[in-house]
Coordinates of N, CA and C in Angstrom, one line a residue:
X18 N 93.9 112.4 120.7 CA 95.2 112.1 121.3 C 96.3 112.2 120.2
X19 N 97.5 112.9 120.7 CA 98.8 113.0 119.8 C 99.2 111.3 119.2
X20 N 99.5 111.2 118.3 CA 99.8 110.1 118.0 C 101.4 109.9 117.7
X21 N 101.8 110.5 118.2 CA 103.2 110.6 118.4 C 103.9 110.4 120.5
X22 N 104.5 109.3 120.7 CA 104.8 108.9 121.9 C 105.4 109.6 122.2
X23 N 106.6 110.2 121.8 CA 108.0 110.4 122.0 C 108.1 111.6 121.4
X24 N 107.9 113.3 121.8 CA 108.5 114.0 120.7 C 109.3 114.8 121.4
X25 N 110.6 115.0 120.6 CA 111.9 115.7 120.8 C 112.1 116.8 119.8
X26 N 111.4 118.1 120.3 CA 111.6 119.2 119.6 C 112.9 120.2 120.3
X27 N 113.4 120.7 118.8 CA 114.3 121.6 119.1 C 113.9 122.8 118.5
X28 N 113.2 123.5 119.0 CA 112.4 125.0 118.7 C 114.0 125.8 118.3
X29 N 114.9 126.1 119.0 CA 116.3 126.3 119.1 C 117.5 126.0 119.3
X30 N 118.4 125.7 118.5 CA 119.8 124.6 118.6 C 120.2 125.6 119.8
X31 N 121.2 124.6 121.2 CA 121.6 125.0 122.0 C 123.1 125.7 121.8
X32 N 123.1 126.5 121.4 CA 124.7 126.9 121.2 C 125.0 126.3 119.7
X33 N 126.3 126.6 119.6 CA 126.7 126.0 118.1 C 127.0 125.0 118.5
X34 N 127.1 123.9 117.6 CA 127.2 122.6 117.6 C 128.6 122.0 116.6
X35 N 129.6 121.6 117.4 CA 131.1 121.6 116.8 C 130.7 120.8 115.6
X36 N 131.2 120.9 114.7 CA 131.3 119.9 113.4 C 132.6 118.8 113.5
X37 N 132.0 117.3 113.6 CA 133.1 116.8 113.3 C 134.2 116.3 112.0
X38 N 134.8 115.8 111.9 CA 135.1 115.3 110.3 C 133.7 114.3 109.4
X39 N 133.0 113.7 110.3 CA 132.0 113.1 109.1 C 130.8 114.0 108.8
X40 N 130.6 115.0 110.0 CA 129.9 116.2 109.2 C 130.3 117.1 108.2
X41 N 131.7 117.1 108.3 CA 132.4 118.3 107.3 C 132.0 117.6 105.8
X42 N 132.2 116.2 106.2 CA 132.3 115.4 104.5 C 130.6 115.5 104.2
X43 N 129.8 115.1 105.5 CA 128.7 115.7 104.6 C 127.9 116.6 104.2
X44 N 128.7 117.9 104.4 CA 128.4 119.3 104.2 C 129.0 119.3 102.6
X45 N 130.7 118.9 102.5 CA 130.7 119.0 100.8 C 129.9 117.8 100.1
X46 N 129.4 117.2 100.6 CA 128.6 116.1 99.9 C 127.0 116.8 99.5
X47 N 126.9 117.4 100.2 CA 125.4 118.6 100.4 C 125.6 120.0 99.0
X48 N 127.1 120.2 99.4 CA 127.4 121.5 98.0 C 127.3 120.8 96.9
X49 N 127.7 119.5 96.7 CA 127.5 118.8 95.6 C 126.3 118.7 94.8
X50 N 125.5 118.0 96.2 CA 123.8 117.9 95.7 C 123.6 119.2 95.0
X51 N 123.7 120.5 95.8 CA 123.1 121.4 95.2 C 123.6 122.0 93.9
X52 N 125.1 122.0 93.8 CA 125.3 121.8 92.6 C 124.3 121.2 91.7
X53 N 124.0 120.5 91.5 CA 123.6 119.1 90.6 C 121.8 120.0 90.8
X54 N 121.2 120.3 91.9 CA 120.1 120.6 91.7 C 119.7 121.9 90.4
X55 N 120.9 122.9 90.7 CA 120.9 123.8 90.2 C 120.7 123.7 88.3
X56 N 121.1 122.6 88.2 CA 121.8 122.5 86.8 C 120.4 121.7 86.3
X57 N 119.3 121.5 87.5 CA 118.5 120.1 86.9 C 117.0 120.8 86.3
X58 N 116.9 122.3 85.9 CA 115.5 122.8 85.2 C 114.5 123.0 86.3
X59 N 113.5 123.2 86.2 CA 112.6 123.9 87.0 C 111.1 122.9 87.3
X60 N 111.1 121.6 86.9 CA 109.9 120.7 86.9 C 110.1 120.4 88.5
X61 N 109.1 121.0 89.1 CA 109.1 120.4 91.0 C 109.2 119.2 91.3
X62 N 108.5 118.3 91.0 CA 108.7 117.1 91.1 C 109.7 116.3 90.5
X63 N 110.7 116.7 89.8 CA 111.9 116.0 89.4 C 113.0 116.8 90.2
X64 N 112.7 118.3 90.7 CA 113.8 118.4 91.4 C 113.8 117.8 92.5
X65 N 112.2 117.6 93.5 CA 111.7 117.1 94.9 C 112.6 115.6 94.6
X66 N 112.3 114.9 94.2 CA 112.9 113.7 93.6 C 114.3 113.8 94.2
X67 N 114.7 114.5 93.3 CA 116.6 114.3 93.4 C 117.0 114.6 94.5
X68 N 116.1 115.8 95.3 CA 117.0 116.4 96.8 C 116.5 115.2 97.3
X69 N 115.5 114.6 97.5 CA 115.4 113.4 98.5 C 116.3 112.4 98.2
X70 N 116.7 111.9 97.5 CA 117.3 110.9 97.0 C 118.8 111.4 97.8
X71 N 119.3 112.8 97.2 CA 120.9 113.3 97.8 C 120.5 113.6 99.1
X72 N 119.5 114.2 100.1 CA 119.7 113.9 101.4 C 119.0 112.5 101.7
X73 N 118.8 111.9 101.7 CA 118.3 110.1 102.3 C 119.5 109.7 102.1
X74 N 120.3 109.5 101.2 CA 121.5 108.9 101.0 C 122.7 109.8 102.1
X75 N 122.9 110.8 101.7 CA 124.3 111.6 103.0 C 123.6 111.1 104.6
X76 N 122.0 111.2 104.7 CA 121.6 111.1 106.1 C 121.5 109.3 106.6
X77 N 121.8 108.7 105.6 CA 121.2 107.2 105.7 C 119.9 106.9 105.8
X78 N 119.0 107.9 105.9 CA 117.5 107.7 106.0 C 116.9 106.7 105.1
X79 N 115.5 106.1 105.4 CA 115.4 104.9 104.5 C 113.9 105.7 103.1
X80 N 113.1 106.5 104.1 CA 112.4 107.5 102.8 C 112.2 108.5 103.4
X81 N 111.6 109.5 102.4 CA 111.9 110.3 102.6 C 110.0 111.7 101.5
X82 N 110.1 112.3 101.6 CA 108.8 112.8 101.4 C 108.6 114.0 101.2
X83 N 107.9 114.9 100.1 CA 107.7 116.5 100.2 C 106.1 116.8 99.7
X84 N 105.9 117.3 101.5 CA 104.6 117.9 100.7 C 104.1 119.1 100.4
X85 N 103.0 119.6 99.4 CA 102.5 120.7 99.6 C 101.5 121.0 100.2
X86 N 101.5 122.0 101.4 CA 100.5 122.6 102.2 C 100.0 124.2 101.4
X87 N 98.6 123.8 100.7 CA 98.2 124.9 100.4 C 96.4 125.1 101.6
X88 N 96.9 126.7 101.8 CA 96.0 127.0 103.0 C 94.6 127.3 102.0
X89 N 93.8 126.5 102.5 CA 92.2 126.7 102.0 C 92.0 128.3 102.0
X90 N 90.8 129.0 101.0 CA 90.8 130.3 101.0 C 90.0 130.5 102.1
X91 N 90.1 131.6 102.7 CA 89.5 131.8 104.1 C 89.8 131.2 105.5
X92 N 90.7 130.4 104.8 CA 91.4 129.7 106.5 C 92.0 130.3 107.0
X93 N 91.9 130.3 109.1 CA 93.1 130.8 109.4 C 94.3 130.3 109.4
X94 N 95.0 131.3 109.7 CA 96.8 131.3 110.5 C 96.6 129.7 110.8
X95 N 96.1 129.3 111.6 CA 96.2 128.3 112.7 C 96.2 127.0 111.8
X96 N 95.1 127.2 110.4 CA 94.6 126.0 109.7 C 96.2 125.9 108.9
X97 N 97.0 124.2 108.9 CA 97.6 124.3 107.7 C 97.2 124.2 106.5
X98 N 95.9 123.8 106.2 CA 95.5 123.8 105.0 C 95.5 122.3 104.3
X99 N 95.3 122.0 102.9 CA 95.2 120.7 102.6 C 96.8 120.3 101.9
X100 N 97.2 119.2 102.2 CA 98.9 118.5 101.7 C 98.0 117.6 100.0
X101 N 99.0 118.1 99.2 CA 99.6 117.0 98.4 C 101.0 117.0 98.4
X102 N 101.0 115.4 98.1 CA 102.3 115.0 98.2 C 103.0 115.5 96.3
X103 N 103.9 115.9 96.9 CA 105.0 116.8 95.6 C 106.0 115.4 94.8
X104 N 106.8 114.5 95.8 CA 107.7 114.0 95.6 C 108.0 112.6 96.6
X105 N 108.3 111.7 96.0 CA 108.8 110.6 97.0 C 109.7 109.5 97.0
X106 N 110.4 109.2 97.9 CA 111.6 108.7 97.6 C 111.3 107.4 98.5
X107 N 111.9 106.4 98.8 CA 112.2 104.9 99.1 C 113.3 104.3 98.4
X108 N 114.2 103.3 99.8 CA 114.9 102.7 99.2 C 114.0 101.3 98.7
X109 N 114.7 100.9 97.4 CA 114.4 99.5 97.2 C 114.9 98.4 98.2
X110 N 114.1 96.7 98.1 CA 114.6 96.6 99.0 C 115.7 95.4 98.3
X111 N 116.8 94.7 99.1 CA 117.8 93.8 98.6 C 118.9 94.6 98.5
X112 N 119.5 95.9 99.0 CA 120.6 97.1 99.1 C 120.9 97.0 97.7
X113 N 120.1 97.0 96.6 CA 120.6 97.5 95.1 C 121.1 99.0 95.0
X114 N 120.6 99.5 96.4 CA 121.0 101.6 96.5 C 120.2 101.9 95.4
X115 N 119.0 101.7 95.0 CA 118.3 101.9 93.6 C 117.0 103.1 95.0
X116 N 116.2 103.8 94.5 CA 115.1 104.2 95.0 C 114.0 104.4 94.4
X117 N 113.0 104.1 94.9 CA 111.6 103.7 94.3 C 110.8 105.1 95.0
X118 N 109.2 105.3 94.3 CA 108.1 106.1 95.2 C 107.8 105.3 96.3
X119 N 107.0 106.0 97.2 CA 105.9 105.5 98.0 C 104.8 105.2 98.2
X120 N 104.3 104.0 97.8 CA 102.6 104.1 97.7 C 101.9 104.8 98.2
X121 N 100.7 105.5 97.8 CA 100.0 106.0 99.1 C 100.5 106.4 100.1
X122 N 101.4 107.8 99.6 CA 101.9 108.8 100.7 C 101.4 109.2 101.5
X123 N 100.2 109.9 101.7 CA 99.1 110.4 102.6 C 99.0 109.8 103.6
X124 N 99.0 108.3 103.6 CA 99.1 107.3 104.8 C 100.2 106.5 105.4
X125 N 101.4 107.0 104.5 CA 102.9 106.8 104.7 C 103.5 107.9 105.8
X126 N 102.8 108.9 106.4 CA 103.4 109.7 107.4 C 102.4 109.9 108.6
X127 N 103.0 110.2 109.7 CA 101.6 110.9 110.7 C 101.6 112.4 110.0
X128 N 100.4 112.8 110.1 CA 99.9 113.5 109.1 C 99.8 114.5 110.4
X129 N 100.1 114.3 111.8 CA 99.9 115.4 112.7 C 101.4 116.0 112.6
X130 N 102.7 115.5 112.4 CA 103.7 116.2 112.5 C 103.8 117.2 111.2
X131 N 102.9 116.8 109.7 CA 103.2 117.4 108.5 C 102.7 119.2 109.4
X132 N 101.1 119.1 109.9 CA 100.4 120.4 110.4 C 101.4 120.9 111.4
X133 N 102.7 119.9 112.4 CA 102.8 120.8 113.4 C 104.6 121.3 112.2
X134 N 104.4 121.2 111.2 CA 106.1 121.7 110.3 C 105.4 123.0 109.6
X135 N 104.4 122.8 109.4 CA 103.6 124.1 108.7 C 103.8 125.2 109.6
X136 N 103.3 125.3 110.6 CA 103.1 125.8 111.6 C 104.1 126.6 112.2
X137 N 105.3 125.6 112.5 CA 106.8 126.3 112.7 C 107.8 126.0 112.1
X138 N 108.4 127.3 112.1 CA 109.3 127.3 110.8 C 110.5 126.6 110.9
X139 N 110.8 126.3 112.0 CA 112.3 125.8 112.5 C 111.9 124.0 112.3
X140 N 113.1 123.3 112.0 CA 113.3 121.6 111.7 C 113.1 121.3 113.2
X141 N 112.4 120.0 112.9 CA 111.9 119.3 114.3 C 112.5 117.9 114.4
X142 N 113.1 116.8 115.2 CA 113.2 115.8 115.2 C 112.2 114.9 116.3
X143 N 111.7 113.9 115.7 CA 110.6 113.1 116.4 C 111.7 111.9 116.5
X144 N 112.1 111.2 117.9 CA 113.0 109.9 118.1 C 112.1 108.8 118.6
X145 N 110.8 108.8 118.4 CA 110.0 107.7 118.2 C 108.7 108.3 117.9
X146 N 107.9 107.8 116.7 CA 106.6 108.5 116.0 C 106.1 107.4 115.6
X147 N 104.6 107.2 116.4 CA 103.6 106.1 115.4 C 102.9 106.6 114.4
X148 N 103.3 105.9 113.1 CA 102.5 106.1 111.6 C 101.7 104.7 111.9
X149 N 100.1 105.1 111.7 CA 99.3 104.5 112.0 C 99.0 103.4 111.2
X150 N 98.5 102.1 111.1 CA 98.4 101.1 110.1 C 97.5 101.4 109.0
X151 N 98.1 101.1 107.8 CA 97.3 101.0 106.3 C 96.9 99.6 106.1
X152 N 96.2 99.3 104.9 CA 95.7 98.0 104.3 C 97.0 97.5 104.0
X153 N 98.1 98.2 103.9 CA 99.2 97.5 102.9 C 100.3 97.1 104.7
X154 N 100.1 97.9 105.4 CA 101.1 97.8 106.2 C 100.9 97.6 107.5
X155 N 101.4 97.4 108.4 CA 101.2 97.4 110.4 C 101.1 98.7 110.6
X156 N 101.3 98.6 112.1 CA 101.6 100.3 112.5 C 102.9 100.1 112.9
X157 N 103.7 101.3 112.8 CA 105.4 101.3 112.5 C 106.0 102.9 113.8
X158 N 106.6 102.2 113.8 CA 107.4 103.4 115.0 C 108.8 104.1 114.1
X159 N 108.5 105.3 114.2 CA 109.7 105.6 113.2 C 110.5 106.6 113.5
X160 N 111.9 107.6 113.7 CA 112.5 108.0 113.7 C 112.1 109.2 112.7
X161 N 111.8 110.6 113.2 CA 111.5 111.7 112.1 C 112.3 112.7 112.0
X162 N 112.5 113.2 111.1 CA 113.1 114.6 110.7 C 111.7 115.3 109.8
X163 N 111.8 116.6 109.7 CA 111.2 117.1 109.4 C 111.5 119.3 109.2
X164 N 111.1 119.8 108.0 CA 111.5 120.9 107.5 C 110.3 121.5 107.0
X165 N 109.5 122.7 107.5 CA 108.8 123.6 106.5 C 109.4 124.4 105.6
X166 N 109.2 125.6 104.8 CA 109.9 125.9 104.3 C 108.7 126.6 102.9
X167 N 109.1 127.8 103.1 CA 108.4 128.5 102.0 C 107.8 128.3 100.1
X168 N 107.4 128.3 99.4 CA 107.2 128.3 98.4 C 106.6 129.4 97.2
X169 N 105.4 129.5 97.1 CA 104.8 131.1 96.8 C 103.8 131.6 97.9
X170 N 103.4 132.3 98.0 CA 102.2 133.4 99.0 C 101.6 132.1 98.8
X171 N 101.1 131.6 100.2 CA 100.0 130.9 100.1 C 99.7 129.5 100.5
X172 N 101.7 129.1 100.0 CA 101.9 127.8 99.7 C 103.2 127.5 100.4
X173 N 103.3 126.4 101.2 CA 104.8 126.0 101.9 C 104.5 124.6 101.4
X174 N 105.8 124.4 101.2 CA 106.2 122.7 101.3 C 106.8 122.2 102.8
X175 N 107.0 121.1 102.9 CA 107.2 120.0 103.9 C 107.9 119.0 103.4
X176 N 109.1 118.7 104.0 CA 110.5 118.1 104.3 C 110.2 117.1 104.9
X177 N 109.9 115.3 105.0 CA 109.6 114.3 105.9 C 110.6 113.6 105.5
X178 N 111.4 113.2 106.4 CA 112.6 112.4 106.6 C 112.0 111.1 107.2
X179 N 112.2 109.9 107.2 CA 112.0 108.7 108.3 C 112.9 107.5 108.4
X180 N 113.3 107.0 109.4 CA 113.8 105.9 109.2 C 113.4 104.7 110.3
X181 N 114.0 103.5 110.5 CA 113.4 103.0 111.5 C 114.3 103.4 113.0
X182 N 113.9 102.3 113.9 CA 114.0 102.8 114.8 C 115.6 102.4 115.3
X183 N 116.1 102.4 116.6 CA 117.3 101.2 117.0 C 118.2 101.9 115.7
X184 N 118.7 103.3 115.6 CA 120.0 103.7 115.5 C 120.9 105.2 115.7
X185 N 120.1 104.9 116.6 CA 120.8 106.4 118.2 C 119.4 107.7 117.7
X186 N 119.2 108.1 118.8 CA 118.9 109.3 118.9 C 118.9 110.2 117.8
X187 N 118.3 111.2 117.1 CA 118.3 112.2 116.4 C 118.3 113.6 117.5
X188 N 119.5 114.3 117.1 CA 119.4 115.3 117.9 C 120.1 116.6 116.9
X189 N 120.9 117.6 117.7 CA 121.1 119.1 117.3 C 122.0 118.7 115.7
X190 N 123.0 117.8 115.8 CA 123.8 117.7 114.3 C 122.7 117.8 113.2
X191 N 121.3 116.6 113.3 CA 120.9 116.5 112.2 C 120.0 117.5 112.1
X192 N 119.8 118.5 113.2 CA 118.9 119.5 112.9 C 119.6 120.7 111.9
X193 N 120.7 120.8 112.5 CA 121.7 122.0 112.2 C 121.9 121.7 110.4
X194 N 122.1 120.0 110.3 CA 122.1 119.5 109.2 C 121.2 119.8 108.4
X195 N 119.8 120.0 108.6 CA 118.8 119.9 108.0 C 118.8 122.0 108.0
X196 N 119.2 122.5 108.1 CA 118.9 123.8 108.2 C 120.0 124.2 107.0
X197 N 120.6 123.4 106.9 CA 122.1 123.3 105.7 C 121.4 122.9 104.7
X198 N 120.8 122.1 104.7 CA 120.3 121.5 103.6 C 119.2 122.6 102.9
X199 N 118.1 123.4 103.5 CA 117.1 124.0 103.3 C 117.6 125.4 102.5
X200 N 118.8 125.5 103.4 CA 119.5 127.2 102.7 C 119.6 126.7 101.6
X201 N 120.5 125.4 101.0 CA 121.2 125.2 99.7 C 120.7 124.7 99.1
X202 N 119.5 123.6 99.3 CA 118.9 123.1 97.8 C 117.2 122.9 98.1
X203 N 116.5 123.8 99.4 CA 115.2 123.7 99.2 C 114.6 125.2 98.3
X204 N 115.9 126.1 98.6 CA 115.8 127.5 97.5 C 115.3 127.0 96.4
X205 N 116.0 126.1 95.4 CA 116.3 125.8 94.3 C 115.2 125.2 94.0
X206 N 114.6 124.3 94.9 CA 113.3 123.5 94.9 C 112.0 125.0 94.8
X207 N 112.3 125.9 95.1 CA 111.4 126.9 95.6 C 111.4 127.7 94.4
X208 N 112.5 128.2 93.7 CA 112.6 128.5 92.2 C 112.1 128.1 91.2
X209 N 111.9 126.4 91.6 CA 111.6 126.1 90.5 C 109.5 125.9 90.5
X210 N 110.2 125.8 91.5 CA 107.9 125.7 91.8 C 107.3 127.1 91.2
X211 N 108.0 128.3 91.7 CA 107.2 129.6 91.4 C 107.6 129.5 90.0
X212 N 108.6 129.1 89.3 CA 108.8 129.4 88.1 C 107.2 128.3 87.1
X213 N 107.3 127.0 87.6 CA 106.3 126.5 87.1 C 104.7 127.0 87.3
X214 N 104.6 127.4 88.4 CA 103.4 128.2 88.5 C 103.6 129.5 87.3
X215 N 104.2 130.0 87.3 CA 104.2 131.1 86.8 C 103.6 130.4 84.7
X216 N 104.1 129.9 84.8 CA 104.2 129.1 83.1 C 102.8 128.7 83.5
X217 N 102.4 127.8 83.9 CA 100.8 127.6 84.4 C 100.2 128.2 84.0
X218 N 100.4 129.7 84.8 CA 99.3 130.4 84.6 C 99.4 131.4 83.4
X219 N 100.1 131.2 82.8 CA 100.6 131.8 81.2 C 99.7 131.3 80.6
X220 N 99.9 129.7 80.6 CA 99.1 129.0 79.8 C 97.6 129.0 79.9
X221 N 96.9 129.4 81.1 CA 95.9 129.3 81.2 C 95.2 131.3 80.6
X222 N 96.3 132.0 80.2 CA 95.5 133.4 79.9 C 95.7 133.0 78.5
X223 N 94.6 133.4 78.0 CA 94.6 133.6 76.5 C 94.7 134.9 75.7
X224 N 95.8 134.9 75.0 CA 95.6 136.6 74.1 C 94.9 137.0 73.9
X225 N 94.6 138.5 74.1 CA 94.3 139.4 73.9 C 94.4 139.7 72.0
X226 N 93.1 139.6 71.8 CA 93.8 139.7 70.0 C 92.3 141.1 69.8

């Protein structure tokens, strides 16, 4: 059984979608981020870091999450393959606007929306999703956004937005939003992954002497 009540996919935004003035401000609030990404080196997990932190904050989301889906050898198309988590964001609580990790990410999301973002390439919004109970926590109904999105041959990451429930609908703005977001600072996130792989595996050949 889907463990998601409620899903509201947008395979395709209907028409363009007008921008109003608080979208315009968070579009230059977005060139900003990416600025700032650009300038921040190539370690993945410190850029994953920062883009969550600059979209959770423009989106108001409360955390936020990036995983890596690497496809097992021999798996199909169909298989997404196994997730580590890259990067994680949370607000603290007491509104200090400070942000913390997430314990135990793996059981911090429904782990069926991560396979169905692998899968298709377009942002999905879920407007009520049960993340199932941990030792640490209840089971929680939560508000989802969500982004696949390329990396090297082999390997895509995952974009997990959440927040709680009871504050309107997620629809075509935050989709459109989140497809703004992917062009301008999940590139940069993507640069810097293949660049670290690539140093990896430098390090692991040994000269030829």
């Amino acid at each position: 059984m889907d463990e998601t009540k409620e899903l509201t996919t947008k395979d395709r935004l209907d028409g363009p979608v007008e921008r109003s003035p608080l979208q315009e401000a968070k579009s230059r609030r977005l060139e900003k981020l990416a600025q700032g990404l650009l300038l921040g080196g190539n370690d993945p997990s410190v850029l994953g870091g920062a883009a969550l932190e600059g979209i959770l904050e423009i989106l108001d989301f409360e955390r936020g999450f990036i995983f890596i889906a690497r496809r097992d050898v021999g798996g199909s198309e169909a298989d997404p393959g196994s997730f580590q988590p890259l990067a994680t964001r949370a607000r603290k609580a007491g509104g200090s606007g400070e942000w913390g990790s997430v314990r135990n990410p793996d059981f911090a999301v429904n782990r069926s929306l991560l396979k169905r973002a692998v899968l298709n390439a377009e942002p999905f919004a879920v407007n009520d999703c049960l993340v199932q109970p941990t030792p640490e926590s209840e089971a929680q109904h939560r508000a989802v956004l969500s982004q696949s999105f390329d990396l090297i041959p082999g390997v895509r990451g995952v974009l997990y937005l959440d927040r709680g429930l009871g504050r309107g609908e997620l629809g075509g703005a935050e989709l459109e939003f989140l497809k703004e977001f992917s062009g301008r600072c999940l590139l940069t996130l993507t640069r810097g992954y293949a660049v670290s792989e690539l140093e990896a595996l430098r390090a692991r050949i040994k000269p030829v002497r």
